[in-house]
XYZ file of C-alpha atoms in Angstrom:
734
model
C 81.478 -44.756 61.175
C 84.172 -44.056 58.590
C 86.197 -46.989 57.335
C 89.979 -46.778 57.837
C 90.987 -48.215 54.473
C 94.699 -48.063 55.218
C 94.237 -50.615 57.960
C 93.036 -53.144 55.344
C 96.318 -52.944 53.322
C 99.138 -55.321 53.956
C 101.790 -53.712 56.064
C 104.633 -54.465 53.598
C 102.655 -52.848 50.769
C 102.013 -49.750 52.925
C 105.664 -49.396 53.836
C 106.727 -49.834 50.206
C 104.335 -47.102 49.174
C 105.664 -44.793 51.851
C 109.224 -45.453 50.669
C 108.311 -44.739 47.074
C 106.548 -41.553 48.015
C 109.561 -40.185 49.916
C 112.407 -41.323 47.662
C 114.650 -38.473 46.513
C 117.299 -38.277 43.795
C 120.917 -38.426 44.539
C 122.326 -34.883 44.470
C 126.025 -33.983 44.189
C 127.149 -30.499 45.309
C 130.271 -28.668 46.336
C 130.383 -28.159 50.095
C 131.809 -24.616 50.006
C 131.792 -22.025 47.178
C 135.313 -20.892 48.036
C 138.481 -22.557 49.322
C 141.667 -20.772 50.359
C 145.112 -22.341 49.851
C 148.553 -20.979 50.625
C 150.910 -21.064 47.632
C 153.513 -23.022 49.591
C 151.058 -25.496 51.172
C 151.724 -28.152 48.503
C 147.999 -28.695 47.722
C 144.487 -27.601 48.369
C 141.535 -29.885 49.091
C 137.939 -29.437 47.810
C 135.137 -31.282 49.555
C 132.240 -32.642 47.423
C 129.087 -33.960 49.034
C 126.229 -36.236 48.062
C 122.691 -36.332 49.314
C 120.363 -39.359 49.268
C 122.998 -41.833 47.901
C 121.551 -44.734 45.947
C 122.215 -48.431 45.777
C 124.624 -47.833 42.942
C 127.757 -45.728 42.927
C 127.578 -42.126 41.633
C 130.244 -40.109 39.860
C 130.843 -36.513 38.844
C 133.553 -34.891 36.730
C 135.666 -31.939 37.832
C 137.158 -29.518 35.296
C 138.882 -26.169 35.489
C 136.528 -23.540 34.202
C 137.421 -20.161 32.624
C 137.041 -17.713 35.487
C 140.436 -17.227 37.131
C 143.772 -15.394 37.334
C 145.853 -18.428 38.283
C 147.513 -20.464 35.464
C 147.437 -24.285 35.268
C 150.944 -25.603 35.115
C 152.388 -22.521 36.648
C 150.282 -21.991 39.797
C 148.593 -25.359 40.142
C 148.387 -28.774 38.527
C 145.128 -29.879 36.913
C 145.880 -31.341 33.501
C 142.852 -33.448 32.651
C 139.274 -33.912 33.653
C 139.061 -35.769 36.988
C 136.324 -38.144 38.082
C 135.049 -38.267 41.675
C 133.284 -41.433 42.749
C 130.814 -41.875 45.564
C 130.531 -45.534 46.525
C 127.086 -47.042 46.634
C 125.176 -46.017 49.766
C 127.981 -43.807 51.092
C 127.135 -40.400 52.549
C 130.716 -39.418 53.170
C 132.144 -36.347 51.428
C 134.722 -37.040 48.699
C 137.916 -34.891 48.478
C 139.440 -33.554 45.357
C 143.095 -32.716 46.053
C 144.805 -30.223 43.705
C 148.597 -29.726 43.814
C 149.747 -26.079 44.228
C 152.976 -24.902 42.678
C 155.118 -22.517 44.674
C 156.541 -20.097 42.136
C 158.928 -17.272 43.017
C 156.787 -14.487 41.556
C 155.447 -11.622 43.646
C 151.711 -11.677 42.907
C 148.395 -10.709 44.257
C 146.050 -13.477 45.555
C 145.241 -15.579 42.482
C 142.265 -17.842 41.910
C 140.885 -20.491 39.609
C 137.494 -22.163 39.255
C 136.643 -25.815 39.417
C 133.299 -26.900 37.959
C 131.354 -30.085 38.617
C 129.708 -31.604 35.531
C 128.380 -34.774 33.856
C 127.116 -36.653 36.899
C 126.165 -40.331 36.666
C 123.469 -41.852 38.856
C 122.934 -38.415 40.378
C 122.018 -34.840 39.566
C 123.922 -31.670 40.324
C 122.834 -29.302 43.132
C 121.293 -26.121 41.635
C 123.788 -23.237 41.864
C 126.313 -25.426 43.701
C 128.635 -26.624 40.975
C 131.386 -24.003 40.847
C 134.213 -23.719 43.466
C 136.516 -20.717 43.505
C 139.999 -21.647 44.763
C 142.060 -18.730 46.148
C 145.862 -19.103 46.153
C 147.516 -16.746 48.614
C 150.952 -15.659 47.410
C 153.962 -16.028 49.736
C 156.462 -14.020 47.727
C 154.957 -10.514 47.763
C 156.794 -8.477 50.425
C 154.956 -6.126 52.689
C 155.462 -2.512 51.675
C 158.377 -1.112 53.694
C 158.272 2.595 54.586
C 161.498 4.415 53.628
C 161.393 6.023 57.071
C 162.854 9.359 56.144
C 159.953 10.973 58.039
C 158.866 10.093 61.532
C 155.663 11.341 63.092
C 155.177 11.719 66.838
C 151.745 12.366 68.295
C 151.838 15.482 70.419
C 148.187 15.510 71.311
C 144.700 14.280 70.414
C 142.558 17.211 71.471
C 138.813 16.576 72.099
C 136.790 19.610 70.888
C 133.526 18.193 72.269
C 131.771 15.103 73.525
C 131.215 13.234 70.250
C 128.135 11.189 71.102
C 125.137 11.199 73.415
C 124.038 7.570 73.348
C 123.793 6.719 69.690
C 123.423 10.318 68.563
C 126.456 12.275 67.431
C 126.468 15.768 68.920
C 129.922 17.114 68.043
C 132.466 16.631 65.279
C 135.792 17.870 64.009
C 135.392 17.723 60.241
C 137.717 20.371 58.905
C 140.596 22.171 60.640
C 142.367 25.350 59.529
C 145.568 26.833 60.988
C 146.488 30.523 61.077
C 150.210 31.088 61.527
C 149.721 34.772 62.315
C 147.650 34.103 65.337
C 148.858 30.541 66.264
C 145.256 29.385 66.330
C 143.269 26.486 64.987
C 139.732 26.822 63.613
C 137.562 23.701 63.582
C 134.366 23.222 61.625
C 132.215 21.393 64.149
C 129.438 20.636 61.634
C 127.431 18.271 63.839
C 127.516 20.626 66.810
C 126.808 23.666 64.588
C 129.836 25.507 65.905
C 133.096 27.104 64.908
C 135.617 26.024 67.553
C 138.630 28.326 68.091
C 141.693 26.699 69.732
C 144.925 28.123 71.157
C 147.762 26.346 69.307
C 150.666 28.226 70.913
C 151.630 24.937 72.581
C 150.710 22.138 70.207
C 151.079 19.587 72.965
C 148.671 21.376 75.227
C 145.906 22.893 73.101
C 143.333 24.956 74.899
C 139.903 26.247 73.916
C 139.486 29.944 73.234
C 135.900 30.148 71.925
C 133.052 28.231 70.413
C 130.890 30.242 68.049
C 127.329 29.125 67.470
C 126.795 29.020 63.729
C 123.253 27.708 63.647
C 121.701 31.134 63.227
C 123.550 31.379 59.851
C 122.878 27.781 58.778
C 125.073 24.647 58.890
C 128.859 24.926 58.866
C 130.547 22.653 56.335
C 134.105 23.965 56.075
C 136.475 26.595 57.322
C 139.582 28.409 56.002
C 141.667 31.175 57.584
C 144.331 33.668 56.457
C 145.995 36.419 58.516
C 143.277 36.527 61.126
C 140.344 36.446 58.719
C 138.198 33.300 59.084
C 135.891 32.203 56.267
C 133.177 29.598 56.971
C 131.204 27.780 54.274
C 127.612 27.781 55.529
C 124.779 25.604 54.145
C 121.344 27.149 54.063
C 118.736 25.792 56.559
C 117.044 24.824 53.340
C 119.960 22.837 51.859
C 118.820 23.229 48.264
C 118.770 27.054 48.567
C 121.858 29.207 48.108
C 124.321 29.124 50.960
C 126.788 31.695 52.231
C 130.327 32.454 53.318
C 130.412 34.091 56.746
C 133.620 35.968 57.708
C 134.768 36.293 61.334
C 137.805 37.911 62.875
C 140.370 35.826 64.804
C 138.253 35.835 67.908
C 135.071 34.800 66.168
C 133.477 38.221 65.904
C 131.217 38.620 62.838
C 132.635 40.627 59.980
C 130.712 40.011 56.717
C 128.336 37.533 55.048
C 127.884 36.997 51.323
C 125.697 34.581 49.310
C 127.176 31.794 47.273
C 125.732 28.718 45.469
C 123.717 25.852 46.944
C 125.338 23.726 49.607
C 128.913 25.121 49.852
C 130.816 22.068 50.954
C 134.347 23.399 50.980
C 136.027 26.833 51.256
C 139.592 27.894 50.571
C 141.781 30.938 50.131
C 143.870 31.224 46.977
C 147.641 31.143 47.768
C 148.010 34.893 47.239
C 144.896 35.709 49.328
C 143.177 37.454 46.426
C 140.247 35.064 46.349
C 138.080 32.897 48.545
C 136.408 30.020 46.686
C 133.692 27.676 47.564
C 132.711 24.291 46.031
C 128.906 24.409 45.978
C 127.861 20.809 45.844
C 124.166 21.386 45.109
C 122.889 18.000 46.227
C 119.279 17.161 45.469
C 116.430 16.901 47.961
C 116.011 13.395 49.272
C 112.985 12.726 47.100
C 114.755 14.355 44.137
C 111.952 16.809 43.575
C 114.474 19.627 43.771
C 117.994 19.446 42.332
C 119.972 22.701 42.462
C 122.864 23.348 40.122
C 126.346 22.652 41.254
C 128.683 25.689 41.055
C 131.832 27.313 42.235
C 131.738 30.792 43.849
C 134.695 33.149 43.693
C 134.864 35.906 46.213
C 137.269 38.795 45.264
C 139.137 39.720 48.379
C 141.541 42.270 46.761
C 139.894 45.117 48.716
C 139.934 43.248 52.016
C 137.100 42.013 54.115
C 136.098 45.501 55.267
C 134.947 46.538 51.787
C 133.414 43.201 50.855
C 129.935 43.279 49.305
C 127.848 40.865 47.275
C 129.212 42.541 44.143
C 132.533 40.902 44.899
C 131.039 37.469 44.453
C 130.914 35.642 41.091
C 129.334 32.186 40.966
C 130.569 30.091 38.061
C 127.993 27.577 36.803
C 128.039 24.614 34.410
C 124.968 25.611 32.466
C 126.916 26.088 29.275
C 127.709 22.357 29.325
C 123.995 21.358 29.394
C 124.030 20.707 25.617
C 127.075 18.454 25.945
C 125.515 15.728 28.066
C 125.997 12.903 25.531
C 129.540 13.963 24.761
C 130.511 14.167 28.424
C 129.053 10.742 29.088
C 131.057 9.303 26.189
C 134.223 10.808 27.702
C 133.544 9.121 31.056
C 131.776 11.872 33.005
C 128.885 10.341 34.910
C 125.703 12.286 34.171
C 122.932 10.117 35.518
C 120.874 11.761 38.242
C 117.221 12.778 38.457
C 113.959 10.953 38.219
C 112.864 9.107 35.081
C 110.284 11.760 34.258
C 112.691 14.649 34.818
C 116.400 13.697 34.479
C 118.909 16.242 35.737
C 120.681 18.590 33.430
C 124.473 18.592 33.320
C 124.595 21.640 35.572
C 122.228 20.007 38.091
C 124.030 16.720 38.013
C 127.580 17.993 38.558
C 128.434 18.245 42.252
C 131.643 20.139 43.078
C 133.317 18.580 46.120
C 136.749 20.129 46.752
C 139.041 22.822 45.318
C 142.771 23.190 44.803
C 144.254 26.437 43.522
C 147.429 26.638 41.473
C 150.501 28.129 43.078
C 150.198 31.277 40.975
C 146.510 31.708 41.945
C 145.417 31.669 38.303
C 143.652 28.321 38.007
C 141.350 26.377 40.319
C 140.732 22.646 39.998
C 137.485 21.173 41.300
C 136.687 17.530 42.020
C 133.248 16.392 40.853
C 133.074 13.336 43.068
C 129.812 11.577 42.131
C 130.461 12.370 38.497
C 134.003 10.893 38.517
C 135.320 14.100 36.969
C 137.460 17.190 37.413
C 136.653 20.753 36.412
C 138.994 23.651 35.768
C 138.179 27.288 36.485
C 140.048 30.279 35.132
C 140.255 32.765 37.935
C 140.951 35.635 35.602
C 137.622 35.152 33.715
C 135.903 33.259 36.530
C 134.575 30.788 33.985
C 134.601 26.964 34.027
C 136.919 26.120 31.110
C 136.867 22.289 31.012
C 135.398 19.151 32.497
C 137.645 16.135 32.397
C 137.085 12.462 33.315
C 139.209 11.325 36.236
C 139.410 7.802 34.975
C 138.743 4.329 36.397
C 140.993 1.781 38.198
C 141.042 -1.383 36.124
C 140.964 -3.977 38.899
C 142.158 -6.658 36.458
C 145.610 -5.156 36.317
C 148.486 -6.235 38.521
C 148.861 -3.928 41.517
C 145.196 -2.859 41.326
C 143.379 -5.756 42.918
C 141.173 -5.225 45.963
C 139.907 -7.185 48.989
C 136.317 -7.323 47.760
C 134.328 -9.274 50.406
C 133.698 -8.763 54.133
C 132.844 -12.490 54.417
C 135.750 -14.201 52.694
C 137.478 -15.017 55.985
C 140.893 -13.645 55.094
C 142.519 -10.685 53.344
C 142.414 -11.671 49.660
C 143.631 -8.743 47.519
C 142.864 -10.085 44.105
C 142.233 -8.959 40.544
C 138.642 -8.926 39.353
C 136.710 -7.962 36.220
C 135.697 -4.671 37.798
C 136.275 -0.971 37.216
C 136.754 1.160 40.282
C 135.258 4.620 39.942
C 137.896 6.774 41.527
C 135.445 9.551 42.516
C 137.956 11.738 44.368
C 137.134 13.791 47.388
C 140.063 16.017 48.395
C 142.474 17.473 45.801
C 145.819 19.279 46.170
C 148.036 20.982 43.666
C 151.834 21.052 43.494
C 154.685 21.639 41.019
C 157.797 19.652 40.194
C 160.318 21.027 37.772
C 157.947 23.753 36.670
C 155.227 21.240 35.749
C 151.907 21.587 37.661
C 150.321 18.446 39.071
C 147.167 17.447 40.865
C 146.891 14.961 43.710
C 143.489 13.297 44.420
C 142.205 11.109 47.259
C 140.002 8.534 45.542
C 137.363 7.953 48.212
C 134.253 7.066 46.182
C 130.686 8.096 46.809
C 127.212 6.876 45.905
C 123.973 8.691 45.442
C 121.613 7.024 47.857
C 118.378 9.005 48.432
C 114.783 8.003 49.167
C 113.739 9.036 45.703
C 116.849 7.802 43.842
C 119.509 5.257 44.739
C 122.214 3.791 42.578
C 123.837 1.582 45.220
C 123.168 -2.163 45.103
C 124.961 -5.282 46.185
C 126.453 -7.185 43.267
C 124.768 -10.291 44.600
C 121.272 -8.800 44.641
C 118.650 -10.335 42.392
C 117.953 -7.047 40.680
C 121.590 -6.688 39.518
C 121.700 -8.989 36.517
C 125.129 -9.766 34.956
C 125.255 -10.336 31.224
C 125.649 -14.138 30.732
C 128.033 -13.732 27.843
C 130.345 -11.372 29.642
C 130.035 -13.214 33.003
C 129.349 -16.930 32.440
C 130.244 -17.485 36.151
C 127.669 -14.992 37.379
C 126.272 -17.303 40.123
C 129.767 -17.755 41.554
C 130.621 -14.088 41.371
C 127.402 -13.333 43.279
C 128.458 -15.539 46.191
C 128.988 -13.530 49.328
C 132.594 -14.910 49.780
C 133.462 -13.735 46.254
C 131.860 -10.501 45.012
C 128.258 -10.803 46.116
C 128.624 -8.385 49.002
C 130.411 -5.673 46.951
C 128.534 -2.383 46.579
C 128.242 -1.366 42.898
C 126.308 1.131 40.839
C 123.272 0.221 38.828
C 123.589 3.392 36.744
C 126.767 2.518 34.859
C 127.780 -0.676 33.011
C 124.807 -1.599 30.830
C 126.742 -0.821 27.662
C 124.193 -2.191 25.216
C 121.053 -1.023 26.950
C 119.501 -4.431 27.274
C 118.884 -4.265 31.039
C 121.768 -6.435 32.233
C 125.262 -5.336 33.121
C 128.150 -5.909 30.704
C 130.631 -4.146 32.966
C 130.875 -3.853 36.748
C 131.576 -0.511 38.393
C 132.399 -0.250 42.086
C 132.830 2.810 44.262
C 136.247 4.433 44.899
C 139.686 3.772 43.697
C 140.953 2.889 47.196
C 143.969 4.887 46.080
C 145.429 8.301 45.421
C 146.303 9.577 41.929
C 148.571 12.143 40.399
C 147.616 13.989 37.215
C 149.353 16.538 34.982
C 147.293 19.629 35.677
C 147.698 21.081 32.249
C 146.910 18.047 30.123
C 144.899 15.927 32.549
C 147.164 12.907 31.775
C 147.522 10.383 34.622
C 151.060 10.292 35.958
C 150.449 7.799 38.779
C 147.878 5.793 40.640
C 148.679 3.952 43.902
C 146.452 0.998 43.028
C 146.163 -1.313 45.991
C 149.158 0.097 47.883
C 146.974 1.630 50.645
C 145.210 -1.670 51.298
C 148.516 -3.599 51.187
C 150.055 -1.241 53.751
C 147.125 -1.502 56.116
C 146.880 -5.272 55.619
C 150.525 -5.852 56.562
C 151.534 -3.127 58.995
C 151.755 -4.283 62.591
C 149.653 -3.657 64.577
C 147.239 -1.967 62.208
C 146.621 -5.117 60.142
C 144.257 -6.138 62.928
C 141.890 -3.313 61.879
C 142.374 -3.753 58.130
C 139.436 -2.132 56.349
C 137.618 -1.742 59.650
C 134.953 0.865 59.999
C 135.241 3.878 62.348
C 132.184 3.484 64.600
C 132.497 5.348 67.830
C 132.304 3.166 70.983
C 132.289 -0.114 69.004
C 135.120 -2.583 68.764
C 136.568 -2.485 65.197
C 135.648 -5.378 62.940
C 138.433 -6.364 60.544
C 137.358 -6.278 56.877
C 133.814 -4.950 57.480
C 134.422 -2.283 54.829
C 136.002 -4.452 52.276
C 132.692 -4.853 50.495
C 132.324 -1.128 50.237
C 135.157 1.311 49.642
C 137.969 -0.226 51.729
C 140.099 2.299 53.667
C 138.396 5.315 51.953
C 141.243 7.765 51.299
C 139.502 11.155 51.868
C 141.911 13.896 52.878
C 145.101 14.884 51.024
C 147.692 17.663 51.212
C 151.353 18.304 50.407
C 154.266 19.668 52.379
C 157.816 20.754 51.450
C 160.642 19.652 53.776
C 163.997 20.824 52.566
C 164.372 19.751 48.938
C 161.777 16.986 49.299
C 158.113 17.247 48.569
C 155.672 14.986 50.380
C 152.032 13.975 49.991
C 149.952 13.102 53.067
C 146.863 10.946 52.623
C 144.253 10.293 55.387
C 141.945 7.337 55.372
C 138.486 7.878 56.715
C 137.550 4.311 57.637
C 140.719 2.533 58.652
C 142.018 5.743 60.074
C 145.463 7.372 60.242
C 147.631 8.953 57.595
C 150.311 7.812 55.127
C 153.157 9.926 53.826
C 154.850 9.676 50.418
C 157.841 11.369 48.821
C 156.560 12.772 45.483
C 159.756 14.266 44.159
C 159.143 12.012 41.218
C 155.359 12.292 40.533
C 155.459 9.135 38.435
C 156.912 7.076 41.299
C 155.992 8.146 44.840
C 157.841 6.513 47.743
C 156.058 5.377 50.901
C 157.546 7.040 53.926
C 155.293 6.152 56.892
C 151.917 5.125 58.179
C 150.649 6.230 61.593
C 147.238 5.672 63.150
C 146.056 6.728 66.578
C 142.992 4.530 67.124
C 142.371 1.557 69.389
C 142.725 -1.925 67.970
C 140.113 -3.314 70.329
C 137.669 -0.492 71.151
C 135.885 2.349 69.348
C 138.205 4.982 70.859
C 141.115 7.139 69.666
C 141.063 9.199 66.538
C 138.199 8.098 64.275
C 137.181 9.298 60.813
C 140.076 11.593 59.637
C 138.968 14.028 57.032
C 140.560 17.501 57.118
C 144.353 17.477 56.980
C 146.801 20.375 57.279
C 150.564 20.550 56.898
C 152.374 23.185 58.986
C 155.856 24.118 57.840
C 158.698 24.648 60.285
C 158.682 28.376 59.487
C 155.017 28.641 60.478
C 155.050 26.217 63.405
C 154.763 27.440 67.002
C 157.665 25.157 67.909
C 159.808 25.525 64.785
C 159.137 21.891 64.034
C 156.968 20.899 60.993
C 153.644 19.391 61.864
C 150.645 17.532 60.493
C 147.189 18.159 61.853
C 144.219 15.825 61.295
C 140.569 16.588 61.979
C 138.779 13.410 62.952
C 135.080 13.734 62.284
C 133.655 10.741 64.198
C 135.708 11.032 67.382
C 135.544 14.862 67.394
C 139.237 15.085 67.952
C 142.109 17.130 66.465
C 145.351 15.061 66.248
C 148.641 16.937 66.126
C 151.822 15.219 64.970
C 155.275 16.602 64.933
C 157.423 15.621 61.949
C 161.055 14.550 62.314
C 163.155 14.179 59.216
C 165.979 11.713 58.773
C 166.940 13.000 55.346
C 166.603 16.654 54.432
C 167.608 18.624 51.364
C 170.539 20.873 51.961
C 168.471 23.949 51.212
C 166.514 23.507 54.408
C 168.995 21.729 56.656
C 168.241 22.422 60.294
C 170.797 22.786 63.099
C 171.639 19.498 64.694
C 169.723 19.103 67.961
C 171.767 18.962 71.187
C 172.351 15.405 72.419
C 169.560 14.013 74.585
C 170.526 11.440 77.242
C 168.256 9.367 79.504
C 169.223 7.885 82.892
C 169.011 5.446 84.418
C 169.044 3.515 81.186
C 168.111 0.630 81.350
C 165.227 1.678 83.628
C 162.956 -0.391 85.816
C 159.889 1.157 87.405
C 161.438 4.497 88.283
C 161.621 8.111 87.206
C 163.712 8.562 84.089
C 165.796 11.794 83.976
C 166.652 13.731 80.828
C 169.857 15.589 80.193
C 167.826 18.624 79.208
C 164.161 19.651 79.207
C 162.310 18.857 76.013
C 158.832 18.397 74.548
C 158.188 15.264 72.607
C 156.765 11.746 72.597
C 157.950 8.432 73.954
C 156.830 5.580 71.669
C 157.308 1.875 71.446
C 159.200 0.401 68.501
C 155.927 0.234 66.527
C 155.565 4.013 66.827
C 152.647 3.842 69.292
C 152.729 6.776 71.800
C 153.163 5.753 75.468
C 154.228 9.024 77.193
C 153.843 12.649 76.145
C 156.408 15.092 77.360
C 155.805 18.899 77.588
C 158.916 21.009 78.421
C 160.139 18.589 81.072
C 163.422 16.977 82.105
C 161.886 13.803 83.558
C 159.053 11.289 83.237
C 157.639 8.320 85.148
C 158.570 4.903 83.673
C 156.310 2.978 86.034
C 153.847 0.765 84.176
C 155.973 0.519 81.044
C 156.337 -3.075 79.814
C 159.807 -4.467 79.330
C 161.237 -3.538 75.965
C 162.820 -0.817 73.919
C 161.323 2.660 73.560
C 162.239 5.773 71.542
C 161.971 9.331 72.808
C 161.555 11.807 69.947
C 161.866 15.444 70.946
C 160.219 18.164 68.889
C 163.638 19.714 68.209
C 164.692 16.556 66.342
C 166.669 14.824 69.062
C 166.043 11.111 69.625
C 167.112 8.719 72.270
C 166.443 5.051 73.037
C 165.257 3.777 76.398
C 165.469 0.183 77.552
C 162.990 -0.889 80.214
C 163.679 -4.085 82.116
């Protein structure tokens, strides 16, 4: 029988031994890594906790540490080291209250860091000593649209059921309009079809044909001119050469020619002489094959009937292979391939989108992943230059971002980060004889099974240089920058394995460049985020993703690329030139007057998606401006192709201010009666087409050549009827 020796010990000695064995040191920690205070709140409180308090009191010092954009004495008061005392035996949190100063400056969200140090009768919790205090500004006004343009939704046309369960089966990625036939051509890439739509009545689009493209490959893009339709077709083996397939206006096959690998975009030159494709040449998922990126130029001078392969010239980047080091030094990202076989310059460059100058002499090509821009001389059909597109310095005023999906509030702040603009769409325009380029700075990462550059800033494998980032642990917190997606292929400037600079994806902006010199004329900084964060009602879906059938989650794309500006185009209305920018994630489109390329003016923001469900127009990509002269109704229009929802949204454009050169006749008066109305039929003084919207611009009734509509079901309030001929009239519903 075994002896139970513990039973022989005095009970008091046994209890004492147990107490000694389980005793733990007092530990002082901050309760939360971040605290948010409003500038005009008077103060902000920081909670400090203690674990396992002892018989004697414990203290800890609090100091303001270096990481921050707020200034002591100007934004908050914290003049000397402060001591926080925990009474003996107390488990209660202690509170450090810091006065906030309400200045009158319009600023982004600012922040400062409080650090706990020098504890007595305690130790500090590991990794729990720094607190980032956000100060939300109350002086920065919300961007106010000038309102010289008003958009009315005429129709959101569904070109196919977008999803079957969780599988997408149709899309509307790119749309092209042919004024000669009054037809729309939609690249339905997911469905493998070219959809042809009757656009004679933009408020009542009808389907004409749906051409199965799968026998040719995968359709990526479409362009049309005078009844000739050009489709960019990816090979069934994506790394092999693709093609451009030409159809007539009804979708009958005309010709097919071979172009470079993975043609991602196709366009006609303004004079119709050329068709160009941006051949992206993406690698195979395991990176065992990486075709060269290129631009194909198809000479259309002889018309489509005489077109042969001899009319195709594919311009490559092979002559730049010897300039890899020089290009990297200039800011061009050449970084792809596997360690044993890195990509050449020609393999690494991935043309995304093309804009052609008004005189059809030069083409400008975005190199999205490479953060660059190429120029192509159409006379020689040679690439003449590769230029860096630049970075957004997120430390600068007006360039901060909302960087976390877990910060609990919209906090557009400056950070020690560079945003890789990585533009998708590009457009060209001229002002005063000077050519300019307009880019939508979406951002894009290479993320393949055999190669991935995308990591979370907070991941253990992404090590920040301790000299450059002494607050690395705090930056890596999920409520600060820890959730932000960054690249692990750029930023290690000294080659020692840690990152001296942080590079995030996308500029969350649009930029304007001098096309001749490449000099930056303008970058919108955080304007797109500020508009979507403050515009009612769209602020409820700020930086929300575009998942079909799912309720939008506010801020769930803040840790990635924010609103993701993707599509861009320009349009002339009278003497005024406008830029239109679509945002893939948040949705909708913004318009800007760009008469002065150095100082664009916000005109409007519209968005036709649900605030509470995954419905409406989701994932706008292709964008087309239709001038009044080319419009079926005589009214200028904007057309958006929405990839995720597989819809084509058509907006009529009404102008409040027009240049005298294009002044339109004043529309006949439009009267509504009874007005006020209450649950009845509202009569119009004449038949019109148009849209009835609420005061926030949300459509509630669409009118098609009618002199009445039903007001039943309309909530009490004020509504605006905007006819396509420019007439407007207010309706009061009781």
